[in-house]
mmCIF file of C-alpha atoms in Angstrom:
data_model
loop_
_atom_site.group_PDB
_atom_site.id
_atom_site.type_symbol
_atom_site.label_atom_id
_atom_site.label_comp_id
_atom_site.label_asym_id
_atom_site.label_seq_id
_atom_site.Cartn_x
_atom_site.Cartn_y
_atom_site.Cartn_z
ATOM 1 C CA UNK A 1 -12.293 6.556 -8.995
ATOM 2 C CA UNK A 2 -9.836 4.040 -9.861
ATOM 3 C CA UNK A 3 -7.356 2.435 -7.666
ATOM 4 C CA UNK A 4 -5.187 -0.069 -7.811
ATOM 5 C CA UNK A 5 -2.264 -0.719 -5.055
ATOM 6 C CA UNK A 6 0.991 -2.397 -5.476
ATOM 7 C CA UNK A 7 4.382 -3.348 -3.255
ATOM 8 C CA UNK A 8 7.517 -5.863 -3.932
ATOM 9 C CA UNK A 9 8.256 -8.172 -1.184
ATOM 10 C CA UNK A 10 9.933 -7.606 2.095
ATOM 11 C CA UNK A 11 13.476 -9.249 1.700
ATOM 12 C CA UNK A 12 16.464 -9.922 3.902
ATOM 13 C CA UNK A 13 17.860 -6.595 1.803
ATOM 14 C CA UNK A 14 14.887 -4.554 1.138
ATOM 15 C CA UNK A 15 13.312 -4.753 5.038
ATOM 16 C CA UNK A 16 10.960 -1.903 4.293
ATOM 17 C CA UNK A 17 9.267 -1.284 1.160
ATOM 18 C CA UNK A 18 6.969 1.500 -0.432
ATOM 19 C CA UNK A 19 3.577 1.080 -1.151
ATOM 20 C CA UNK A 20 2.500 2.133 -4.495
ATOM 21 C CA UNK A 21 -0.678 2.661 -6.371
ATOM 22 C CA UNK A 22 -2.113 3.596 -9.626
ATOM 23 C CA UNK A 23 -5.105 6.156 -9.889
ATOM 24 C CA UNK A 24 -7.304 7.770 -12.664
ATOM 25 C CA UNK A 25 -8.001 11.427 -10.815
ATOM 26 C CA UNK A 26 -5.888 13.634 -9.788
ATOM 27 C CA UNK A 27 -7.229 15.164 -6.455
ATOM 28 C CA UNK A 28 -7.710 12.531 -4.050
ATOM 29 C CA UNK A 29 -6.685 11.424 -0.431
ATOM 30 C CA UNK A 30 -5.705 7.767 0.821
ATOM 31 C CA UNK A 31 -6.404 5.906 3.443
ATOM 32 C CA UNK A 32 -4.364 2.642 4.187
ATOM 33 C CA UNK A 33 -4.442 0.422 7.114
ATOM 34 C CA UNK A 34 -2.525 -2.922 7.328
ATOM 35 C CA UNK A 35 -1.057 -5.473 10.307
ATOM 36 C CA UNK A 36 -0.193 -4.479 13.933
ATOM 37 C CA UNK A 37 -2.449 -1.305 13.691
ATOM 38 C CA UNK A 38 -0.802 -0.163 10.410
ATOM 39 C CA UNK A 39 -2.493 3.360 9.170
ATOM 40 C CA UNK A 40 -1.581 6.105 6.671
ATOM 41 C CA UNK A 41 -2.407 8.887 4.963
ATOM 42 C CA UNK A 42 0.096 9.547 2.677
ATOM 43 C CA UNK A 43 0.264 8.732 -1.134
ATOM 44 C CA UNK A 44 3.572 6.759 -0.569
ATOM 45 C CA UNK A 45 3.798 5.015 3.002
ATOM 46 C CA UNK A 46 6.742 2.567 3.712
ATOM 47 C CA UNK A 47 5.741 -0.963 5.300
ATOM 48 C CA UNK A 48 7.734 -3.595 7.004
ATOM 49 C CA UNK A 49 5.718 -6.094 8.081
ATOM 50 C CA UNK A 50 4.044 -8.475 5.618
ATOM 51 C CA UNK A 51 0.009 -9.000 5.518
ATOM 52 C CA UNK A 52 -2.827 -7.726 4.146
ATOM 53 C CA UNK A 53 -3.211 -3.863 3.470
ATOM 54 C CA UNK A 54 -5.749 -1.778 2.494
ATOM 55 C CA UNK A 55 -6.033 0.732 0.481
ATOM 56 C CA UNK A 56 -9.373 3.665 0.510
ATOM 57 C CA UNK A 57 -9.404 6.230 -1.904
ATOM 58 C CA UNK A 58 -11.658 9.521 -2.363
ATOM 59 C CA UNK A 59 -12.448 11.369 -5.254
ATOM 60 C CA UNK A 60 -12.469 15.200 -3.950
ATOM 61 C CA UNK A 61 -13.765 16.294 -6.477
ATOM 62 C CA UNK A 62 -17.065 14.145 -6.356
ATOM 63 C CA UNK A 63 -16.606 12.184 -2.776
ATOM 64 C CA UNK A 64 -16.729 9.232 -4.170
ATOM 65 C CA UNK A 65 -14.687 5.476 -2.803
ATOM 66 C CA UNK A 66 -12.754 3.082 -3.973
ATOM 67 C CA UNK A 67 -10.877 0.433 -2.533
ATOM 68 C CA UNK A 68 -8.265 -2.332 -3.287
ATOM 69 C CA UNK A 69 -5.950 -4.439 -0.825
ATOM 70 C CA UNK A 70 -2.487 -5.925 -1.700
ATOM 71 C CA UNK A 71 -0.712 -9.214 0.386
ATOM 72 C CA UNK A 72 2.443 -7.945 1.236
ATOM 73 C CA UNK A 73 4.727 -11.108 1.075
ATOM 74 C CA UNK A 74 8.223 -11.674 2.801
ATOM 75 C CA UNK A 75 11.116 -13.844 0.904
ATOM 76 C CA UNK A 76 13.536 -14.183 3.592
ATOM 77 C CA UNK A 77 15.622 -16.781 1.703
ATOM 78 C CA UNK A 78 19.628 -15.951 1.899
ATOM 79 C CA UNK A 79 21.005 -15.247 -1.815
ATOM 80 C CA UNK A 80 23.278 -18.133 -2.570
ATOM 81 C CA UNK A 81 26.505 -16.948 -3.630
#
């Protein structure tokens, strides 16, 4: 399979974000772990703390892996008005 995993930044605003990805099949399970003992199994999970997650991915239908990683970065800098 496929995967590729994506997030925006953790702002002063947005303090938790959702962690996306893109996939080419269409019955699959996740697997992502990330910082301070991060895990998930959902398709969607919501992160707060920026660092490196992980992303696993199997193919049901075949039981094959894949696996891709994203940087979650923080921009704490105050909006200027």
């Amino acid at each position: 399979p496929y995967l590729s995993v994506n997030a925006p930044p953790v702002t002063c605003r947005d303090t938790v974000v959702v962690l996306g990805h893109l996939t080419n099949v269409n019955d699959y399970t996740l697997y992502w772990t990330g910082p301070d003992d991060f895990f998930d199994f959902s398709h969607f999970p919501v992160a707060s703390d920026p660092g490196w997650y992980f992303c696993q991915i199997t193919d049901l239908s075949n039981g094959c892996l894949d696996m891709d990683s994203i940087l979650l970065k923080s921009d704490f800098t105050q909006p200027t008005v």
